[in-house]
Amino acid sequence: MPAPLLDIRDLSVEFVNNGLVTKALKDINISVRRGELLAIVGESGSGKSVTSLSILQLLPSPPAVYRSGSIELTIDTNTVDLLHASAAQLQSIRGNDVAMIFQEPMTSLNPVLTCGFQVMEAIKRHRKVSEKEAIARTIALFEKVKLPDPSALFARYPHQLSGGQKQRVMIAMAMSCDPALLICDEPTTALDVTVQKNILELIRELQAQNNMGVIFITHDLGVVAEIADRVAVMYRGEIVEQNSTAAIFQQPQHPYTKALLACRPALHPKGERLPVVSDFMQAEGKERFGQSATKGLQPEVELKPAPDLPPVLRVEHLKVYFPARKNLFGKVETYTKAVDDVSFEVYPGETLGLVGESGCGKSTLGRAILQLVGATGGEIRYKGIDLLKAPSKLLQSMRKDMQIIFQDPYSSLNPRITVGEAISEPLKVHGIISGRRARKEKVISLLEKVDLRPEHYDRYPHEFSGGQRQRIVIARALALEPSFVICDESVSALDVSVQAQVLNLLNDLKKEYGFTSIFISHDLSVVRYISDRIMVMNKGKIEETGSSEQVYRSPKSSYTMRLIESIPGGLASL
């Protein structure tokens, strides 16, 4: 049998900072052959990205120290240990023999260079072709990755493309020199399910055409079920399980693998508490999960919405238009209709799920309700008050009753103030609690409610993980004890296990505070789990509305059917 394309043996990596040693990888052993797709699965911090960056020697050293192991790349009959390769060898291999698609295309693409130039640059570096030929190859690659109007996109900048289009440009760049090995580091995280499905199909198609080896890094086991041949499961820097995809899904051996499989919302009915990783890891060595560790996972008493009461929120014929093109004299000629004649109601105690692809108008609708963006027309009545006609003073006083949990907690927290100050700020602004000590006690109580500790009060946002930051913005939103909360994509970019914790937390807090909410997401399986009703949005309009099970199991709109069919791993049918 020929040697593997990539063979990693006993790889151990540490980070040394001011004398402190952090063990990132411990004796990693994985291999990939041509034509094979290996998925590396695990939560954030498990060592997935450190493994991928080690292959191309992209970790800064120091602080990274390779304590042991080898990373052998075999092209034809020539084998190179990448750990001991010279700078010139690595430069020749990167982008040529081994290419990488990074997680966030917007930060990976240069914002001041056109998309075409950036792909063309890689071709000219490794293939020594003329400018004319490099341009032709780039446009051909854009066609290959199914970008619309490749010639026009060649001259566009990254900010002029959608998230899915930027990811396709990154794939075109990675494929520009026909690599033997393609490393995909979370290439579909936070993308719409429909865009994600297209990207996955594209990677598989390109792999078959070029007989590439592919390492696909993700925390989403649904994606793995869709495309992988083999799976390696990572936990705290170690490979805890490695097997064929079928074996991993049908007969998982390690409790951590079982946890990742079990905590997906699609597998659980509404009202059932989602299992989390700690349930499985604590059960290890005591009783098998399915006995004592399942306590507390049974359906709980739900806070039922009250449709016989007047609605808390009534939106009628709401329009939010943005100028798209102006003439020479500054008069607007065309508009982008982000929200186009939308009407709906939300009842006391209800969670209304709002689902749709990026750009459909979900977030604009949520922000318009809270008057964070101006409306072009229509009515927004909250508890009988028309918010579009309310004076600013009344609107400001009502803000404490209406809160929003933003999609990106890091950008919605001030990096210069501690999380304690961030949570206590709305209490001070609205004069809810007087006195610094009393406010601090209230904030510490809120931190404990969202499973954080009192000592976190004096820490800054950058000192927390993504899941912890999401808990902080939830605590801040609930500080004023609002009766209406909008959750805007609040779990879309989280690991599936952290997502389960946050969804459990939101359900617990809803039972305690009794608030009404709108839950915005592009993931229909998550929306189905947490919502009483689902409203599907497409191109600024409402496609259909119904109970969560009705929309999920028996969709009426072809658009909704397409969203459900795009859920990876066949999860919609479970």
Coordinates of C-alpha atoms in Angstrom, one line a residue, residues 149-541:
D149 CA -20.8 36.7 -13.4
P150 CA -17.1 35.7 -12.8
S151 CA -15.7 38.5 -15.0
A152 CA -17.5 41.2 -13.0
L153 CA -16.5 39.6 -9.6
F154 CA -12.9 39.6 -10.7
A155 CA -12.9 43.4 -10.2
R156 CA -14.9 43.5 -7.0
Y157 CA -13.6 43.9 -3.4
P158 CA -14.4 41.5 -0.6
H159 CA -16.9 43.8 1.1
Q160 CA -19.0 43.8 -2.1
L161 CA -19.6 40.1 -1.9
S162 CA -21.9 38.0 0.3
G163 CA -20.5 35.6 2.9
G164 CA -21.1 32.6 0.7
Q165 CA -19.5 34.3 -2.3
K166 CA -16.4 35.3 -0.2
Q167 CA -16.0 31.7 0.8
R168 CA -16.1 30.6 -2.8
V169 CA -13.4 33.1 -3.6
M170 CA -11.3 31.5 -0.8
I171 CA -12.0 28.0 -2.3
A172 CA -10.9 29.3 -5.8
M173 CA -7.7 30.6 -4.3
A174 CA -7.0 27.3 -2.5
M175 CA -7.7 25.4 -5.7
S176 CA -5.7 27.7 -8.0
C177 CA -2.6 25.5 -8.0
D178 CA -4.3 22.0 -7.9
P179 CA -3.1 21.1 -4.4
A180 CA -2.7 17.5 -3.3
L181 CA -4.1 18.3 0.2
L182 CA -6.8 20.8 1.0
I183 CA -7.3 21.8 4.7
C184 CA -10.7 23.4 5.4
D185 CA -10.8 25.1 8.8
E186 CA -14.5 25.6 9.8
P187 CA -15.4 26.8 6.2
T188 CA -19.1 26.8 6.7
T189 CA -19.5 28.1 10.3
A190 CA -22.3 30.7 10.7
L191 CA -23.3 30.3 7.0
D192 CA -26.9 29.8 6.0
V193 CA -27.8 26.1 5.7
T194 CA -28.5 26.6 2.0
V195 CA -25.2 28.3 1.3
Q196 CA -23.5 25.7 3.5
K197 CA -25.0 22.9 1.5
N198 CA -23.7 24.5 -1.7
I199 CA -20.2 24.9 -0.3
L200 CA -20.1 21.3 1.0
E201 CA -21.2 19.9 -2.4
L202 CA -18.6 22.1 -4.1
I203 CA -15.7 20.8 -1.9
R204 CA -16.7 17.2 -2.6
E205 CA -17.0 17.9 -6.3
L206 CA -13.6 19.5 -6.5
Q207 CA -12.1 16.7 -4.4
A208 CA -13.4 14.1 -6.8
Q209 CA -12.1 16.0 -9.9
N210 CA -8.6 16.4 -8.5
N211 CA -8.3 13.3 -6.3
M212 CA -7.3 15.4 -3.4
G213 CA -6.9 14.5 0.2
V214 CA -9.1 16.8 2.4
I215 CA -8.9 17.6 6.1
F216 CA -12.3 19.1 7.1
I217 CA -12.3 20.8 10.5
T218 CA -15.7 21.4 12.1
H219 CA -17.7 21.2 15.4
D220 CA -20.9 20.3 13.5
L221 CA -21.5 16.5 13.3
G222 CA -24.4 17.0 10.9
V223 CA -21.9 18.4 8.3
V224 CA -19.6 15.4 9.1
A225 CA -22.3 12.9 8.3
E226 CA -22.8 14.6 5.0
I227 CA -19.3 14.5 3.6
A228 CA -16.7 12.6 5.6
D229 CA -15.1 9.2 5.0
R230 CA -13.4 9.1 8.4
V231 CA -13.7 11.1 11.6
A232 CA -11.2 12.0 14.3
V233 CA -12.8 13.4 17.5
M234 CA -10.6 15.8 19.5
Y235 CA -11.0 16.7 23.2
R236 CA -8.6 18.9 25.1
G237 CA -5.7 18.4 22.7
E238 CA -6.1 14.6 22.3
I239 CA -7.7 12.3 19.7
V240 CA -10.2 10.4 21.8
E241 CA -11.8 8.4 19.0
Q242 CA -11.0 7.8 15.3
N243 CA -13.1 5.6 13.0
S244 CA -15.2 5.5 9.8
T245 CA -18.1 8.0 9.7
A246 CA -20.6 5.2 9.8
A247 CA -19.0 3.6 12.9
I248 CA -18.8 7.0 14.7
F249 CA -22.4 7.7 14.2
Q250 CA -23.8 4.3 14.7
Q251 CA -21.5 3.0 17.5
P252 CA -19.7 5.9 19.2
Q253 CA -17.3 4.6 21.9
H254 CA -16.0 7.7 23.8
P255 CA -18.5 9.6 26.1
Y256 CA -17.4 12.9 24.5
T257 CA -18.4 11.6 21.0
K258 CA -21.7 10.5 22.4
A259 CA -22.2 13.9 23.9
L260 CA -21.5 15.7 20.6
L261 CA -24.0 13.5 18.9
A262 CA -26.7 13.7 21.6
C263 CA -26.8 17.5 22.2
R264 CA -28.1 18.6 18.7
P265 CA -31.5 20.3 19.1
A266 CA -32.9 18.5 16.0
L267 CA -32.9 15.2 18.1
H268 CA -35.0 16.6 20.9
P269 CA -38.7 17.7 21.2
K270 CA -39.5 21.2 22.4
G271 CA -39.4 21.4 26.2
E272 CA -36.9 18.6 26.7
R273 CA -33.7 19.7 28.3
L274 CA -30.7 19.3 26.0
P275 CA -27.9 17.1 27.3
V276 CA -24.5 18.7 27.5
V277 CA -20.9 17.4 27.5
S278 CA -20.6 17.4 31.3
D279 CA -23.6 15.0 31.6
F280 CA -21.7 12.4 29.6
M281 CA -18.2 13.0 31.0
Q282 CA -19.5 12.8 34.6
A283 CA -21.3 9.6 33.8
E284 CA -18.0 8.0 32.5
G285 CA -16.8 5.4 35.0
K286 CA -20.0 5.5 37.0
E287 CA -23.0 4.5 35.0
R288 CA -23.6 4.5 31.3
F289 CA -25.3 7.5 29.9
G290 CA -29.0 6.6 29.6
Q291 CA -29.4 5.9 33.3
S292 CA -28.4 8.4 36.0
A293 CA -26.9 10.9 33.7
T294 CA -30.2 11.4 31.9
K295 CA -32.0 12.7 35.0
G296 CA -33.3 16.2 34.3
L297 CA -33.5 15.6 30.6
Q298 CA -37.2 14.8 30.6
P299 CA -39.8 17.3 29.3
E300 CA -40.5 20.1 31.8
V301 CA -43.6 22.1 32.5
E302 CA -43.6 24.8 29.8
L303 CA -44.7 28.4 30.1
K304 CA -47.5 28.4 27.6
P305 CA -48.3 31.4 25.4
A306 CA -51.7 33.0 25.9
P307 CA -53.2 33.6 22.4
D308 CA -56.6 34.4 24.1
L309 CA -55.0 37.6 25.6
P310 CA -54.3 40.7 23.5
P311 CA -50.9 40.5 21.7
V312 CA -47.9 42.1 23.3
L313 CA -46.6 43.1 19.9
R314 CA -48.6 43.9 16.8
V315 CA -46.7 44.7 13.6
E316 CA -48.8 45.9 10.6
H317 CA -47.7 46.6 7.0
L318 CA -44.1 47.4 8.2
K319 CA -41.7 48.6 5.6
V320 CA -38.0 49.3 5.9
Y321 CA -36.4 50.5 2.7
F322 CA -32.8 51.6 2.1
P323 CA -31.6 53.8 -0.8
A324 CA -29.9 51.7 -3.4
R325 CA -29.2 54.2 -6.2
K326 CA -29.3 58.0 -6.5
N327 CA -29.3 60.2 -9.5
L328 CA -26.9 63.1 -10.3
F329 CA -29.0 65.4 -8.1
G330 CA -29.1 63.1 -5.1
K331 CA -32.6 61.9 -5.6
V332 CA -33.2 58.2 -4.7
E333 CA -34.2 56.2 -7.8
T334 CA -34.3 52.7 -6.4
Y335 CA -34.6 51.1 -3.0
T336 CA -33.5 47.9 -1.3
K337 CA -36.7 46.6 0.3
A338 CA -35.2 44.9 3.4
V339 CA -38.7 44.6 5.1
D340 CA -41.6 44.7 2.7
D341 CA -45.1 45.0 4.0
V342 CA -44.8 42.6 7.0
S343 CA -47.6 42.0 9.4
F344 CA -47.7 39.6 12.5
E345 CA -48.5 39.4 16.2
V346 CA -46.7 38.1 19.2
Y347 CA -48.7 36.9 22.3
P348 CA -47.8 37.0 26.0
G349 CA -45.3 34.3 27.0
E350 CA -44.8 33.2 23.4
T351 CA -41.5 32.6 21.6
L352 CA -41.9 33.4 17.9
G353 CA -39.1 31.9 15.8
L354 CA -38.0 34.1 12.8
V355 CA -36.1 32.1 10.2
G356 CA -34.6 32.7 6.8
E357 CA -31.3 33.1 4.9
S358 CA -28.9 35.9 5.3
G359 CA -30.2 39.1 3.6
C360 CA -33.8 38.1 3.9
G361 CA -34.5 41.0 6.4
K362 CA -34.6 39.1 9.7
S363 CA -32.2 41.3 11.7
T364 CA -33.5 44.5 10.1
L365 CA -37.0 43.5 11.2
G366 CA -35.8 42.8 14.8
R367 CA -34.0 46.1 14.9
A368 CA -36.9 48.0 13.4
I369 CA -39.2 46.7 16.2
L370 CA -36.8 48.2 18.8
Q371 CA -36.4 51.3 16.7
L372 CA -32.7 50.8 16.2
V373 CA -33.3 51.3 12.5
G374 CA -35.9 53.7 11.1
A375 CA -39.1 52.3 9.5
T376 CA -40.3 53.6 6.1
G377 CA -43.9 52.9 6.9
G378 CA -46.4 50.8 8.8
E379 CA -47.2 50.4 12.5
I380 CA -45.3 48.8 15.4
R381 CA -47.6 48.6 18.4
Y382 CA -46.1 47.4 21.7
K383 CA -48.7 47.0 24.5
G384 CA -50.9 49.3 22.5
I385 CA -48.4 52.1 21.9
D386 CA -47.3 52.9 18.4
L387 CA -43.5 53.0 18.6
L388 CA -43.2 54.8 15.3
K389 CA -45.2 57.8 16.7
A390 CA -44.0 57.7 20.3
P391 CA -42.0 60.7 21.5
S392 CA -38.3 60.1 22.2
K393 CA -38.7 60.4 26.0
L394 CA -41.5 57.8 26.1
L395 CA -39.4 55.5 23.8
Q396 CA -36.4 55.8 26.0
S397 CA -38.4 54.8 29.1
M398 CA -39.8 51.8 27.2
R399 CA -36.4 50.6 26.3
K400 CA -35.9 48.9 29.7
D401 CA -38.9 46.7 28.9
M402 CA -37.6 45.7 25.4
Q403 CA -34.2 44.2 25.0
I404 CA -32.0 42.6 22.4
I405 CA -29.3 39.9 22.5
F406 CA -27.0 40.6 19.6
Q407 CA -25.5 38.0 17.2
D408 CA -21.9 38.8 18.0
P409 CA -21.4 39.3 21.7
Y410 CA -17.7 40.4 21.3
S411 CA -18.6 43.4 19.1
S412 CA -21.6 44.3 21.3
L413 CA -19.4 44.5 24.5
N414 CA -17.2 47.5 25.2
P415 CA -13.6 46.1 25.3
R416 CA -12.5 48.9 27.6
I417 CA -14.9 48.2 30.5
T418 CA -15.2 45.1 32.7
V419 CA -18.2 42.8 32.2
G420 CA -19.5 43.9 35.6
E421 CA -19.6 47.5 34.5
A422 CA -21.2 46.5 31.2
I423 CA -24.1 44.7 33.0
S424 CA -24.6 47.4 35.6
E425 CA -24.6 50.2 33.1
P426 CA -28.3 49.9 32.1
L427 CA -29.3 49.7 35.8
K428 CA -27.5 53.0 36.4
V429 CA -28.9 54.7 33.2
H430 CA -32.5 53.8 34.0
G431 CA -32.2 54.5 37.7
I432 CA -33.3 51.0 38.7
I433 CA -30.9 50.5 41.6
S434 CA -29.1 53.3 43.3
G435 CA -25.8 52.8 44.9
R436 CA -22.7 51.1 43.5
R437 CA -22.7 48.3 46.0
A438 CA -26.3 47.4 45.5
R439 CA -25.8 47.3 41.7
K440 CA -22.8 45.1 42.1
E441 CA -24.8 42.6 44.2
K442 CA -27.5 42.6 41.5
V443 CA -24.9 42.0 38.7
I444 CA -23.2 39.2 40.6
S445 CA -26.6 37.6 41.1
L446 CA -27.2 37.8 37.3
L447 CA -23.8 36.3 36.6
E448 CA -24.6 33.4 38.8
K449 CA -27.9 32.9 37.0
V450 CA -26.1 32.5 33.7
D451 CA -23.6 30.0 35.2
L452 CA -20.7 32.5 35.6
R453 CA -18.8 33.2 38.8
P454 CA -18.6 36.4 41.0
E455 CA -14.9 36.8 40.2
H456 CA -15.8 37.3 36.5
Y457 CA -17.2 40.7 37.5
D458 CA -13.8 42.4 37.1
R459 CA -12.7 40.7 33.9
Y460 CA -12.7 42.1 30.4
P461 CA -14.6 40.7 27.4
H462 CA -11.4 39.3 25.7
E463 CA -10.8 37.1 28.7
F464 CA -13.8 34.9 28.0
S465 CA -14.7 32.2 25.5
G466 CA -17.4 32.8 22.9
G467 CA -20.0 30.8 24.9
Q468 CA -19.2 32.8 28.1
R469 CA -19.5 36.1 26.2
Q470 CA -22.9 35.0 25.0
R471 CA -23.9 34.4 28.6
I472 CA -22.7 37.9 29.6
V473 CA -24.8 39.6 26.9
I474 CA -27.8 37.5 28.0
A475 CA -27.2 38.7 31.6
R476 CA -27.0 42.3 30.4
A477 CA -30.2 42.0 28.4
L478 CA -32.0 40.6 31.5
A479 CA -30.6 43.1 34.0
L480 CA -33.7 45.3 33.6
E481 CA -36.1 42.3 33.8
P482 CA -37.7 43.1 30.4
S483 CA -41.0 41.6 29.4
F484 CA -39.9 41.4 25.7
V485 CA -36.6 40.1 24.3
I486 CA -35.3 39.7 20.8
C487 CA -32.5 37.1 20.3
D488 CA -30.7 37.9 17.0
E489 CA -28.7 34.8 15.8
S490 CA -27.6 34.4 19.5
V491 CA -26.4 30.8 19.0
S492 CA -25.5 30.6 15.3
A493 CA -21.7 30.6 15.7
L494 CA -21.4 28.5 18.9
D495 CA -20.2 24.9 19.2
V496 CA -23.1 22.5 19.3
S497 CA -22.4 21.7 23.0
V498 CA -22.1 25.3 24.0
Q499 CA -25.2 26.0 21.9
A500 CA -27.1 23.4 23.9
Q501 CA -26.0 25.1 27.2
V502 CA -27.2 28.5 26.0
L503 CA -30.5 27.1 24.7
N504 CA -31.1 25.4 28.1
L505 CA -30.2 28.7 29.8
L506 CA -32.6 30.7 27.7
N507 CA -35.4 28.2 28.5
D508 CA -34.6 28.4 32.2
L509 CA -34.6 32.2 32.2
K510 CA -37.8 32.4 30.3
K511 CA -39.5 30.2 32.9
E512 CA -38.1 32.4 35.7
Y513 CA -38.7 35.8 34.2
G514 CA -41.7 35.0 32.0
F515 CA -40.7 37.2 29.1
T516 CA -42.0 37.1 25.5
S517 CA -39.4 36.7 22.8
I518 CA -38.6 36.7 19.1
F519 CA -35.8 34.2 18.3
I520 CA -34.0 35.0 15.0
S521 CA -31.9 32.3 13.3
H522 CA -31.1 30.8 9.9
D523 CA -31.1 27.3 11.5
L524 CA -34.6 25.8 11.3
S525 CA -33.7 22.9 13.6
V526 CA -32.8 25.3 16.5
V527 CA -35.8 27.5 15.9
R528 CA -38.1 24.5 15.9
Y529 CA -36.7 23.4 19.3
I530 CA -37.1 26.7 21.1
S531 CA -40.1 28.3 19.5
D532 CA -43.9 28.0 19.8
R533 CA -44.5 29.4 16.4
I534 CA -42.3 29.8 13.3
M535 CA -42.4 32.7 10.8
V536 CA -40.3 32.1 7.6
M537 CA -39.0 35.2 5.9
N538 CA -37.7 35.5 2.3
K539 CA -36.6 38.7 0.5
G540 CA -38.3 41.0 3.0
K541 CA -41.6 39.2 3.0

